[in-house]
Every structure is written in structure tokens, then in C-alpha cells.
Short mmCIF file of C-alpha atoms and ligand atoms in Angstrom, two decimals:
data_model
loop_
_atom_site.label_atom_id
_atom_site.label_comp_id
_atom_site.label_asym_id
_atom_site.label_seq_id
_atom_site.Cartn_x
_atom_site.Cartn_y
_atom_site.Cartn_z
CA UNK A 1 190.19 -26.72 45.36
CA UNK A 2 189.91 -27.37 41.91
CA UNK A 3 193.40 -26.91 40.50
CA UNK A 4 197.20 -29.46 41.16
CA UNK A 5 198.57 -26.27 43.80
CA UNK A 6 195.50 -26.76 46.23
CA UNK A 7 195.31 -30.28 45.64
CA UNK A 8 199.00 -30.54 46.92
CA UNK A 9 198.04 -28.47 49.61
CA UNK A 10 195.52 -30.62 50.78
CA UNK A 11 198.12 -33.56 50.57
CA UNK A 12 200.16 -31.24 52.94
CA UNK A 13 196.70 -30.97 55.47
CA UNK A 14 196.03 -34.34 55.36
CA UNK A 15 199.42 -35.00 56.99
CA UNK A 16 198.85 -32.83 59.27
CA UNK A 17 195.61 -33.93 60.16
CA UNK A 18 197.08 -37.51 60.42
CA UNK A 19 199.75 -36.41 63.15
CA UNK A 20 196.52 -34.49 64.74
CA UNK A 21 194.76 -38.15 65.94
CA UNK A 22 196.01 -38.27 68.94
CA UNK A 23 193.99 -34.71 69.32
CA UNK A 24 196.93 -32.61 70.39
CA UNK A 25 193.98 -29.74 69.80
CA UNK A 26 192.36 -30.00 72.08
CA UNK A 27 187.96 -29.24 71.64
CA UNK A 28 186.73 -26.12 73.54
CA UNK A 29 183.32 -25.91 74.98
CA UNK A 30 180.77 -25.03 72.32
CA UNK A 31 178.53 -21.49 72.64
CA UNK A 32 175.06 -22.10 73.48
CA UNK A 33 173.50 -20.18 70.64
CA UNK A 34 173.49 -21.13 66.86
CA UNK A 35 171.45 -19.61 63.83
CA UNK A 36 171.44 -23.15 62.29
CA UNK A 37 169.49 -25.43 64.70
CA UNK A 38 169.27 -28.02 62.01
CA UNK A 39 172.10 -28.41 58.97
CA UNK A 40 171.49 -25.76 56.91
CA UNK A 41 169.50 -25.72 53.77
CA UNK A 42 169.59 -23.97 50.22
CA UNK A 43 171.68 -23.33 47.53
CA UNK A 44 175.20 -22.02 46.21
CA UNK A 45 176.87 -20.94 43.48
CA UNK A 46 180.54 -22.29 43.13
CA UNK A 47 179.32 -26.13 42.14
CA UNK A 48 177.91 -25.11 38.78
CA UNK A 49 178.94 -21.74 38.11
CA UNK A 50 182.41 -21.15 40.08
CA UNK A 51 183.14 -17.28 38.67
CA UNK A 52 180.16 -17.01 36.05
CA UNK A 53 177.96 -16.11 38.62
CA UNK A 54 176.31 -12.50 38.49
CA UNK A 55 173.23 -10.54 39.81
CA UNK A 56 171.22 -11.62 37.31
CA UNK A 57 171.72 -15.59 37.67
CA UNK A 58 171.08 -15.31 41.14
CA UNK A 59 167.81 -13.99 40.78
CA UNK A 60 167.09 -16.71 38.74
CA UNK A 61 168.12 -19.34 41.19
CA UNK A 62 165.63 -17.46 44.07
CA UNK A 63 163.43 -17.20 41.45
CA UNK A 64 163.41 -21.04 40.85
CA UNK A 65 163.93 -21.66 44.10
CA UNK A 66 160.13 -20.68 45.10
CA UNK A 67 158.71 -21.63 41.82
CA UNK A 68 160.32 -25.61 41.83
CA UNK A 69 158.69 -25.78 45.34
CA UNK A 70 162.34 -26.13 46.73
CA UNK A 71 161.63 -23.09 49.00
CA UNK A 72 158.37 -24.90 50.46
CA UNK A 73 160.32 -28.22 50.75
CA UNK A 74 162.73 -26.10 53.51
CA UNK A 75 165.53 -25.01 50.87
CA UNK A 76 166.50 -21.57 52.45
CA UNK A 77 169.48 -19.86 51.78
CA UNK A 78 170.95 -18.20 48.51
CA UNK A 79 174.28 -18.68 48.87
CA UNK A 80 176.88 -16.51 46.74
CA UNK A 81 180.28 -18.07 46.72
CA UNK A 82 183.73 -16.48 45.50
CA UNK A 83 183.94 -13.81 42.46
CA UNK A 84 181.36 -11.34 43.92
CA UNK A 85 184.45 -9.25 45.31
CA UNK A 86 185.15 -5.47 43.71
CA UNK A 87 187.64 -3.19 44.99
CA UNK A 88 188.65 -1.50 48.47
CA UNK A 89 187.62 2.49 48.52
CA UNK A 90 189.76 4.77 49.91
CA UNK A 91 188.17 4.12 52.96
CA UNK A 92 188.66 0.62 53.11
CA UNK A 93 185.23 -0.57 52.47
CA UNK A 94 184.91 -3.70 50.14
CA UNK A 95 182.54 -2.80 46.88
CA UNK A 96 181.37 -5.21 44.75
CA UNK A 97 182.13 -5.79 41.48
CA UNK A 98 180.52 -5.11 37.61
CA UNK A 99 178.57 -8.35 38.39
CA UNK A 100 176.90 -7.53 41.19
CA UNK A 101 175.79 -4.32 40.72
CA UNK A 102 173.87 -3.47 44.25
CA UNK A 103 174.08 -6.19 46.30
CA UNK A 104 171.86 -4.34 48.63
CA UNK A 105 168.61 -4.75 45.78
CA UNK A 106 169.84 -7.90 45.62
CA UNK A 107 169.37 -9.02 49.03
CA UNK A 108 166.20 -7.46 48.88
CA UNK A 109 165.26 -9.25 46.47
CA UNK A 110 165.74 -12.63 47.74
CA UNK A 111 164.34 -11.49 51.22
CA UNK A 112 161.12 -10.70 49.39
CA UNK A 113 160.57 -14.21 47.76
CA UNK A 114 160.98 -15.75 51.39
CA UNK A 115 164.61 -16.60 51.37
CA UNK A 116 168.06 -15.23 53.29
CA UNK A 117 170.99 -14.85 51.38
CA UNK A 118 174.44 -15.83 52.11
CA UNK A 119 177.60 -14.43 50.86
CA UNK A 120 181.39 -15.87 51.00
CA UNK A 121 184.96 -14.10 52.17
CA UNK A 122 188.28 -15.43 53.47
CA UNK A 123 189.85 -14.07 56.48
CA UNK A 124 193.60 -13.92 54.20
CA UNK A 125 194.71 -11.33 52.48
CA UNK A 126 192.82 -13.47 49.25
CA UNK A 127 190.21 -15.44 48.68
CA UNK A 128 190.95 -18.77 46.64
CA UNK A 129 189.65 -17.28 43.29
CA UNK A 130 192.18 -14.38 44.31
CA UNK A 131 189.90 -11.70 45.21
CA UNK A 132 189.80 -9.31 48.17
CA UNK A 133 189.40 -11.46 51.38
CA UNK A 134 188.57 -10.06 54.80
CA UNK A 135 192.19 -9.84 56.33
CA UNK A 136 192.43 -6.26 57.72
CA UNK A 137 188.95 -5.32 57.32
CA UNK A 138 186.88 -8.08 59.65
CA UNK A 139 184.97 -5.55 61.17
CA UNK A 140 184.18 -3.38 58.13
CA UNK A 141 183.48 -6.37 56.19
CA UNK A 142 180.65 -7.88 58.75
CA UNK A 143 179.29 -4.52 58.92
CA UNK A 144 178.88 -3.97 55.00
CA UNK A 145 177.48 -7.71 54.83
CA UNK A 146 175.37 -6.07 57.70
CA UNK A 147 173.95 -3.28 56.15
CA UNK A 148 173.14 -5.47 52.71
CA UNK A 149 171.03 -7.63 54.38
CA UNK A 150 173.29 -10.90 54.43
CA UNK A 151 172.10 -13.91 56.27
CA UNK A 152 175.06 -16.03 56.43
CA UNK A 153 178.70 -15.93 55.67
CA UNK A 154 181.01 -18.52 54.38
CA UNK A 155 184.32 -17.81 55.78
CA UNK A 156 186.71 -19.81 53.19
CA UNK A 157 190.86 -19.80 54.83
CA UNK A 158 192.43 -19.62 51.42
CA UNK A 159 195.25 -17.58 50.89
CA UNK A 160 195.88 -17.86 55.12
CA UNK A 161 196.55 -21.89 54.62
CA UNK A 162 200.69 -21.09 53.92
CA UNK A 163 200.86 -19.44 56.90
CA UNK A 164 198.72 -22.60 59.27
CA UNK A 165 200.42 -25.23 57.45
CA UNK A 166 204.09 -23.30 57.69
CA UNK A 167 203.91 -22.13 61.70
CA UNK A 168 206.79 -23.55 63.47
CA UNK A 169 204.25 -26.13 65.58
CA UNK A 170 200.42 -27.65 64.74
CA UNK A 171 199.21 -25.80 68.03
CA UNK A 172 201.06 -22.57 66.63
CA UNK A 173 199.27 -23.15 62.98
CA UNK A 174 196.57 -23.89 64.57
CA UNK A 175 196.21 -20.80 66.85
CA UNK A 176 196.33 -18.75 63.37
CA UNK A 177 193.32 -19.87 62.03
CA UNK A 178 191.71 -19.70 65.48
CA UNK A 179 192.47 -16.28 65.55
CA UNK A 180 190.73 -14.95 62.26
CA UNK A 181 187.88 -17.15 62.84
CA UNK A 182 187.47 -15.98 65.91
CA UNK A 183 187.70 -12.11 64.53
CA UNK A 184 185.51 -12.72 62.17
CA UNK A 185 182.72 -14.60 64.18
CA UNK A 186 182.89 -11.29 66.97
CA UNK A 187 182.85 -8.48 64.04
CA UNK A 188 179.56 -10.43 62.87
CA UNK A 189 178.32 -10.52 66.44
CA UNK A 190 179.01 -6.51 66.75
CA UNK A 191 176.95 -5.96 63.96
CA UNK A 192 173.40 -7.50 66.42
CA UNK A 193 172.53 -9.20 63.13
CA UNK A 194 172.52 -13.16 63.12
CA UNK A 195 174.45 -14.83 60.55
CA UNK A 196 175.20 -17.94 59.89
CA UNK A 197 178.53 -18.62 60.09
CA UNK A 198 180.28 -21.37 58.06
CA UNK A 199 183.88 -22.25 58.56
CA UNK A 200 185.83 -23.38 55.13
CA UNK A 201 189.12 -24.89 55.68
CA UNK A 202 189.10 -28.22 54.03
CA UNK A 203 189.01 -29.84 56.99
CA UNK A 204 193.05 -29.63 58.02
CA UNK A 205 193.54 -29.82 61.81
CA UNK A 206 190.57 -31.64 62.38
CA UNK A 207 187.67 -28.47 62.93
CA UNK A 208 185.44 -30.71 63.83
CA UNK A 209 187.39 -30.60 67.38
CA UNK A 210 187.10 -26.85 67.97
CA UNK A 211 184.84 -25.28 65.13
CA UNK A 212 181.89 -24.61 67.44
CA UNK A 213 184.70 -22.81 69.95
CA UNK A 214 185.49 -20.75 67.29
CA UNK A 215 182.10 -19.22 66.15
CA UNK A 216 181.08 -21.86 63.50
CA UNK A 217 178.07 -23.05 63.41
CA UNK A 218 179.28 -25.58 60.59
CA UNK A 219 182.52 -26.32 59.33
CA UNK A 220 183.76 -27.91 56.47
CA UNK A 221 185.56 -31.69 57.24
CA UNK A 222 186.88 -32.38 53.64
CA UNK A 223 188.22 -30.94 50.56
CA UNK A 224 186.44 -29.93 47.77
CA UNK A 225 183.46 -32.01 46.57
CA UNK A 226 183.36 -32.84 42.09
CA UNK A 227 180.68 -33.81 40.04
CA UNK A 228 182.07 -37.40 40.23
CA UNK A 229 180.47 -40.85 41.79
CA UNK A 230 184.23 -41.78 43.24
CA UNK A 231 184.84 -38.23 44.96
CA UNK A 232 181.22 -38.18 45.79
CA UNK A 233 181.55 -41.45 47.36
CA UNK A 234 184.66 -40.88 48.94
CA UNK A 235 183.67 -37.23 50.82
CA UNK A 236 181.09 -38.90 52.30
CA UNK A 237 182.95 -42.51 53.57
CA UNK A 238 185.54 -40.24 54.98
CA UNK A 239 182.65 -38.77 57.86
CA UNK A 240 183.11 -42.05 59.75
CA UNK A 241 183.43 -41.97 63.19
CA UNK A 242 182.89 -37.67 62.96
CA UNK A 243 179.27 -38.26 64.76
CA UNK A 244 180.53 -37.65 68.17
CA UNK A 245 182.15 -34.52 67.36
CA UNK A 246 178.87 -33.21 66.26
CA UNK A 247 176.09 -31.60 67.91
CA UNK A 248 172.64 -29.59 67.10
CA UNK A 249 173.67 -26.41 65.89
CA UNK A 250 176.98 -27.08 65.31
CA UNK A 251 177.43 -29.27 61.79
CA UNK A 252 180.32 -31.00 60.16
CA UNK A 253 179.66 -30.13 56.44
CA UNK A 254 181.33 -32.81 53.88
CA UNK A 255 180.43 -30.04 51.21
CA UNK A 256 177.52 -28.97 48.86
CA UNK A 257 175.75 -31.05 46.93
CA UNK A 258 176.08 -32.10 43.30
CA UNK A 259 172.69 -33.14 42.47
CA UNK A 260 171.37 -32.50 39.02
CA UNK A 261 174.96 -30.71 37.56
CA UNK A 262 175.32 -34.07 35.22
CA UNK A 263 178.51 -35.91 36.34
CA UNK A 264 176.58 -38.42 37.73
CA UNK A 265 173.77 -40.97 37.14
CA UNK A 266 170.14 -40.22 38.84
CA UNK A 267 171.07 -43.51 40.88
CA UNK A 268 174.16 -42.01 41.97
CA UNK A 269 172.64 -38.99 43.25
CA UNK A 270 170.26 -40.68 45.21
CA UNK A 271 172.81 -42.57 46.93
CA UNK A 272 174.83 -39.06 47.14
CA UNK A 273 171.05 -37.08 48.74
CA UNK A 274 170.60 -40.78 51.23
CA UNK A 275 174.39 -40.46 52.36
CA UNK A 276 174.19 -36.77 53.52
CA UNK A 277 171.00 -36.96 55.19
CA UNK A 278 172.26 -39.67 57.02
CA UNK A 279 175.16 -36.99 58.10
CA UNK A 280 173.34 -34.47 59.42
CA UNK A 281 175.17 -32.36 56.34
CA UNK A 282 174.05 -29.16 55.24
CA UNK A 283 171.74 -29.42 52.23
CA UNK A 284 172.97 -26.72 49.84
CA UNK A 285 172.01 -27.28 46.33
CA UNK A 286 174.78 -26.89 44.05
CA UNK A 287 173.34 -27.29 40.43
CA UNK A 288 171.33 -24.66 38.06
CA UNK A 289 167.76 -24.94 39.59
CA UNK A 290 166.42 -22.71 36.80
CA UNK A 291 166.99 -25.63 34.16
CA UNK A 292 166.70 -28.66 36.47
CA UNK A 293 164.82 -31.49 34.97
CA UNK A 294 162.42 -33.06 37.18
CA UNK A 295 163.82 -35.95 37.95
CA UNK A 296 166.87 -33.62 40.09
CA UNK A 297 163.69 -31.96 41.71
CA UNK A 298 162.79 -34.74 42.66
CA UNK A 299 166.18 -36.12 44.62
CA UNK A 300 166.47 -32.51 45.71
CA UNK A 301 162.70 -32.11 47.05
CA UNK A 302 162.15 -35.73 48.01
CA UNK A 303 160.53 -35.26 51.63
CA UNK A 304 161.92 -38.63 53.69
CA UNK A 305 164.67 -37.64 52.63
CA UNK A 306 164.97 -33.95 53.82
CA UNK A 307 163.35 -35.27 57.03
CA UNK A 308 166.05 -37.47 57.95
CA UNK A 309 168.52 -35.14 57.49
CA UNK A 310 166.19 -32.40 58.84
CA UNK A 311 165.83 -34.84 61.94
CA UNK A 312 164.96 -32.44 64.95
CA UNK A 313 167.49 -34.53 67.35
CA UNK A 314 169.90 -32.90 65.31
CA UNK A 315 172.31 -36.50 65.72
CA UNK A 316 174.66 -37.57 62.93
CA UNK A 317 174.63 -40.79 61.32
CA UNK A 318 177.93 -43.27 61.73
CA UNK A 319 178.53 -46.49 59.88
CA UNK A 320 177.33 -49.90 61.09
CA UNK A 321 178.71 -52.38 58.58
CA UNK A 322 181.08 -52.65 55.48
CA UNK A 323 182.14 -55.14 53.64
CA UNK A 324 183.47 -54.55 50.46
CA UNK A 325 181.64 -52.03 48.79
CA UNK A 326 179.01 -53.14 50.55
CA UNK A 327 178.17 -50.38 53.78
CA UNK A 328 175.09 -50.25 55.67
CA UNK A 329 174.95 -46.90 57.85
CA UNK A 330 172.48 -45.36 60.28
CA UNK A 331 171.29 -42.33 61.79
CA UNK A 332 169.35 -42.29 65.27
CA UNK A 333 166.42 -40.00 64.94
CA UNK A 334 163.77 -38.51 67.07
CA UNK A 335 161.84 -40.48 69.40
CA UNK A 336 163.79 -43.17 68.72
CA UNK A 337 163.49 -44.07 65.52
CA UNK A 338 166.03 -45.01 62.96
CA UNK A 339 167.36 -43.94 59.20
CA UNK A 340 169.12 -46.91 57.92
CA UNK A 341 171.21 -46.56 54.72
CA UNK A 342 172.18 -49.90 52.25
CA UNK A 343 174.72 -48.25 50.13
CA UNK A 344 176.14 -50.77 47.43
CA UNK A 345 178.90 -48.51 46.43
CA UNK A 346 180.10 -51.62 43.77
CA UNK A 347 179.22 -51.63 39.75
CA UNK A 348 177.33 -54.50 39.97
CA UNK A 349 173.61 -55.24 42.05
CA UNK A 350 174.26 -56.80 45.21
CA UNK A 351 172.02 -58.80 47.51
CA UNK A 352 171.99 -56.90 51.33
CA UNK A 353 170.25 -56.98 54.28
CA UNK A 354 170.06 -55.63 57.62
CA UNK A 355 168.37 -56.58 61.19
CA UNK A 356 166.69 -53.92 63.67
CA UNK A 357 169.32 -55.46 65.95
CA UNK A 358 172.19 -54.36 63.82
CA UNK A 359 171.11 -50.99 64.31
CA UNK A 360 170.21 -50.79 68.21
CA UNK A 361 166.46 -52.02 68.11
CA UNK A 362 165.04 -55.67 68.96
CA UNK A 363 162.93 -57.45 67.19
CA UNK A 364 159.80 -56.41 64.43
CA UNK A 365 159.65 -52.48 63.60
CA UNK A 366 157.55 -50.66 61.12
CA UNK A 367 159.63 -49.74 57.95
CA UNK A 368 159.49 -47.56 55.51
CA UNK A 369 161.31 -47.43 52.22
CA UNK A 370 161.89 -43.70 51.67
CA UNK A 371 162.87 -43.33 48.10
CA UNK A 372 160.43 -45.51 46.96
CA UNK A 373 158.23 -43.99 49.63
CA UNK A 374 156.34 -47.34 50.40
CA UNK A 375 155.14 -48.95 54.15
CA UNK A 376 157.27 -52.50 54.30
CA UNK A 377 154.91 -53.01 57.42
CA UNK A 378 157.12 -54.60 60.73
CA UNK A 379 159.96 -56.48 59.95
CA UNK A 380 162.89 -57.54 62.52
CA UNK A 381 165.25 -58.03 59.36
CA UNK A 382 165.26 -56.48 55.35
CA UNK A 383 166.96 -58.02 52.35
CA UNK A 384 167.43 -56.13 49.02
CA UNK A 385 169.17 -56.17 45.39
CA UNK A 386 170.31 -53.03 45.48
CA UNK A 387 171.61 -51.43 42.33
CA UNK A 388 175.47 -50.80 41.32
CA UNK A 389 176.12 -47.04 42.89
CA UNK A 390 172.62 -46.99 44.45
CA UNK A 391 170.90 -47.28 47.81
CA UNK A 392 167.83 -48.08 49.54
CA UNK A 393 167.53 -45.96 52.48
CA UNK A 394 164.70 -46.91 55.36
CA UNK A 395 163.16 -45.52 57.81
CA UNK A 396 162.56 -47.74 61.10
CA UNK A 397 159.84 -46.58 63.63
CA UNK A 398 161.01 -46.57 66.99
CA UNK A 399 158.24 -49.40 67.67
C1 LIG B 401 187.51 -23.26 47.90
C2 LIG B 401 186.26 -23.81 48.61
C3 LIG B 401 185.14 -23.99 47.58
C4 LIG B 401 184.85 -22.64 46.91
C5 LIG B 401 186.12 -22.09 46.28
C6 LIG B 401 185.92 -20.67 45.77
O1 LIG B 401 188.04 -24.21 47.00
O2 LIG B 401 186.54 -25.01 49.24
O3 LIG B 401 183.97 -24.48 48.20
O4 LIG B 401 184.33 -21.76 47.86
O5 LIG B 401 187.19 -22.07 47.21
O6 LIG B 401 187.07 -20.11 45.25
#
């Protein structure tokens, strides 16, 4: 949502997600089954190259993908986002455009260097670059995504946001969107091949309450994500107190990453990597891994790092503390123990510290300082300058 129409749109969803608080909708009990058991991981198009993104470029990024050691380090999916979209035949069924000219080869492709692709649609009439979306043709889409080999589908509402934030009532809005996602995720499930699916609807009537009910295996709580410390910063403030709508399998997604595409400082992007691994948020790569310098690489492939947010216990990460721009967070993890986040979100270094207590243990633990990837050895409390914009993120052992 890049342009002053969507952003007034999203003015117009974040009233209506205020006046949702009280949760007039109402969360449905989540399927069992989910193609994403932890938050997905890869890359996607739209951050860097919005609509100059083509066959060729893609390769590239699959092709850097496996050669950066990204692949290895658990980055999976290929993600193509908006602009891929030709024209209907005369039979309805959605072609690609001059860009992608067999999307088929292409999926091969990717498949054969180890990696699933994903592809992107909108259950309106339009998707929000104002190509074809789905509306009509759910069933005929899933099945041509189907037949190409796609691995996951981003399901962006688009041009079908008038008619949600327009319907006489939230519940009636509300049972709109329900509606095509719900069409969607069942033409996917008629085609026997798993996808996964990812909900896109800048987060207006609160999906975190009944995306899993719908289909989605992760759904997007925000608007759109820039290449910008304050956006950055406030995407990722704005998941507090979204934990206990969460569950394995089932993701809130504050949006891809911007690591590496220049709008911020390496520090910044740290802070950006430590705050969504602390959410449980999908990983998806969002910058040109074919030119990456390796210093990006290295925020992108930094192993703590993915293994917090990789956490097998699948539990999202809430805040503790803030004072000022001053915000300690933390994130239980398996066997019980902790990721701990000291975020000094000011423009000057500030002295912070934490306890185990302040973050449910007692006493001496083991830490770890991820980034800088050094034992602290057992500690019951940790002080720290921490750089303007940056963050030292720990690890805690559970003893
Ligand atoms: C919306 C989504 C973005 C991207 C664009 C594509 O703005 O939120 O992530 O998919 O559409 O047009």
C-alpha cells in the first residue's frame, strides 16, 4: 500500500479495527493441519522490485538463494508477488504475462535447486497493482497454480476492501472477506496439492481472530512494511499483545522483511531481523539476494537468530518492559528457555538491563548474546549500552 488512496484506506481499517476491540468477531476453532509448522521462510519480490520482476530475475534470486547459503540456513520459498498476471482465455483460464513466459519451467526450475515457489492473487475482481485477481475463477485459478507446481499462495484482498469496509455492518463486511478466503482456501484443497496459504488484508478486522478459521495458515496484521527505521519500528511495536492469538501453524505476519534493500543502517536491520524472530514472523527476504553484500547475508543467515524465530514451540514473543524508547521483549522457547530482546529504539546509546525474573525465570541462567554470538556464562541480571536504533538480543537457557 504504497500510494495516498490505500493509505486512506487503511486510515478507514484502522477505525474499524478500533470499534472491533471489544471482538464483536468472534475467533473460530482453528483446522488441525497447516503446511507451515514454523513461520515461513524465503523470499519475495514486491519489497525491492514491486512490478520489475520477470522470469529471468527470479531465477536469479533461487539461484542466489542456494549459492549465498540462504537455502541451507532454512530460507525456502520463492515467492512471486503482484505483476505476474496475463490475460483470461476464452476459457477463463488466467495466462501469464510477457514476463513470465512459462511459469511451469519456472517452477521447475526452482523445485530443482531445492526450493518451492510461491505465487500471489486477490480474491477481487483486481489485484492491488490492477491485474486479474481470482474473483470468479477460485477454482480454475488453484488448479492452474496446481498444475505449475506452486507451493504457496498469497491471497492479497485488494480491490474486494470497498466492498468489507462499505457493508452495511462489521459482521456483514466481515462475512465478505470470510467468504472468498474461504473459496479460495477449499479450491486449493480440491486440487490434493498443499499450499501454503497466506492471507493479505492489512490487518482490518483484526485476522488474527479468525484467520486460521478461514484457511490461513498466516495472515498479515499490519499495513504495508517501507524501507524505513520509523515504519520498520512501528510494524513491529504494533504486534503487542497479538501472542495469544497465535499458535504453531497458524502465524500473524507483520510483513516481509527489508533487510539489505538500503533504507536502513546495518544496526537497524539487526534490530528489524531480532524484533521478528522474537514474533514468530515469517522470514521472507525482501531485498536483491543476487547483489547482497555480505554484511545483509549475514543479518539474513545469522543462525541464533533464525533459531529463535524458527523456535519449534512455535510461541510468539510479547513485550515485557518500555519505557521511553527503551523496550525489552521476550519470546518463550523450547524447553523452557528464553529469547530476550533490548531494543533501544532512541538516537542516542542507552544504558539497559534486564533480570531472569523480569522474564519468568529465578535466579542465575546461562546466556548467550546472539548477534555477537558469545557465552555471557550464568547471570540472574544483564546490563548493556546499547546503540541508538540497535539491539542486543539474548538467549537464556532454561537452567
Ligand atoms: C499490497 C500488499 C503488498 C503487495 C502489493 C502488491 O499492497 O500488501 O504486500 O503484495 O499489494 O500490489
Amino acid at each position: 500500500m504504497r500510494n495516498p488512496k490505500k493509505t486512506l484506506l487503511w486510515a478507514g481499517a484502522c477505525a474499524i479495527a478500533a470499534l472491533l476491540v471489544t471482538g464483536s468477531v468472534q475467533a473460530a476453532p482453528a483446522p488441525a493441519k497447516t503446511a507451515a509448522p514454523t513461520p515461513p521462510m524465503g523470499w519475495n519480490s514486491w519489497n525491492h522490485f514491486a512490478a520489475k520482476i520477470d522470469d529471468a530475475t527470479v531465477r536469479a534470486q533461487a539461484d542466489a538463494m542456494v549459492s549465498s547459503g540462504l537455502r541451507d540456513a532454512g530460507y525456502r520459498y520463492i515467492n512471486i508477488d503482484d505483476t505476474w498476471e496475463g490475460e483470461r482465455d476464452a476459457g477463463g483460464v488466467l495466462h501469464t504475462n510477457a514476463k513470465f513466459p512459462d511459469m511451469k519451467a519456472l517452477a521447475d526450475y526452482v523445485h530443482s535447486k531445492g526450493l518451492k515457489l510461491g505465487i500471489y492473487s486477490s480474491p477481487g475482481a483486481k489485484t492491488c497493482a490492477g491485474f486479474a485477481g481470482s474473483l470468479g475463477h477460485e477454482a480454475q485459478d488453484a488448479k492452474t497454480y496446481a498444475e505449475w507446481g506452486v507451493d504457496y499462495l498469497k491471497y492479497d484482498l485488494c480491490s474486494l476492501t470497498p466492498s468489507v469496509e462499505k457493508a452495511a455492518t462489521l459482521e456483514e463486511g466481515h462475512a465478505i472477506e470470510a467468504a472468498a478466503y474461504e473459496k479460495m482456501r477449499d479450491a486449493i484443497k480440491a486440487t490434493g496439492r498443499p499450499m501454503v496459504y497466506s492471507l493479505c488484508q492489512y490487518g482490518i478486522n483484526q485476522p488474527w481472530r479468525w484467520g486460521a478459521s478461514v484457511g490461513g495458515d498466516l495472515w498479515r496484521t499490519t499495513g504495508d512494511i517501507s524501507d524505513r527505521f520509523s515504519r520498520m519500528v512501528q510494524i513491529g511495536l504494533s504486534q503487542a499483545g497479538l501472542a495469544k492469538f497465535q499458535k504453531p501453524g497458524h502465524w500473524n505476519d507483520p510483513d516481509m522483511l527489508e533487510v539489505g534493500n538500503g533504507g536502513m543502517k546495518a544496526v537497524e536491520y539487526r534490530t528489524h531481523m531480532s524484533l521478528w524472530a522474537i514474533l514468530a514472523a515469517p522470514l521472507l527476504a525482501g531485498n536483491d539476494l543476487s547483489t547482497m553484500t555480505p554484511e545483509t547475508l549475514s543479518i539474513l543467515a545469522n543462525k541464533g537468530v533464525i533459531a529463535i524465530d524458527q523456535d519449534p514451540m512455535g510461541k510468539q514473543g510479547d513485550r515485557v518492559h518500555a519505557e521511553g524508547p527503551l523496550e525489552i521483549w521476550a519470546r518463550p522457547l523450547a524447553g523452557g528457555a528464553k529469547a530476550v530482546g533490548l531494543f533501544n529504539l532512541g538516537d542516542r546509546p542507552a544504558n539497559m538491563s534486564v533480570t531472569t525474573a523480569e522474564v519468568g525465570l529465578k535466579g542465575p541462567h546461562a546466556l548467550h548474546d546472539v548477534w555477537a554470538d558469545k557465552d555471557l556464562g550464568k547471570q540472574a541480571s544483564f546490563k548493556a549500552v546499547v546503540p541508538a536504533h540497535g539491539v542486543v538480543l539474548l538467549r537464556i537457557a532454561a537452567k
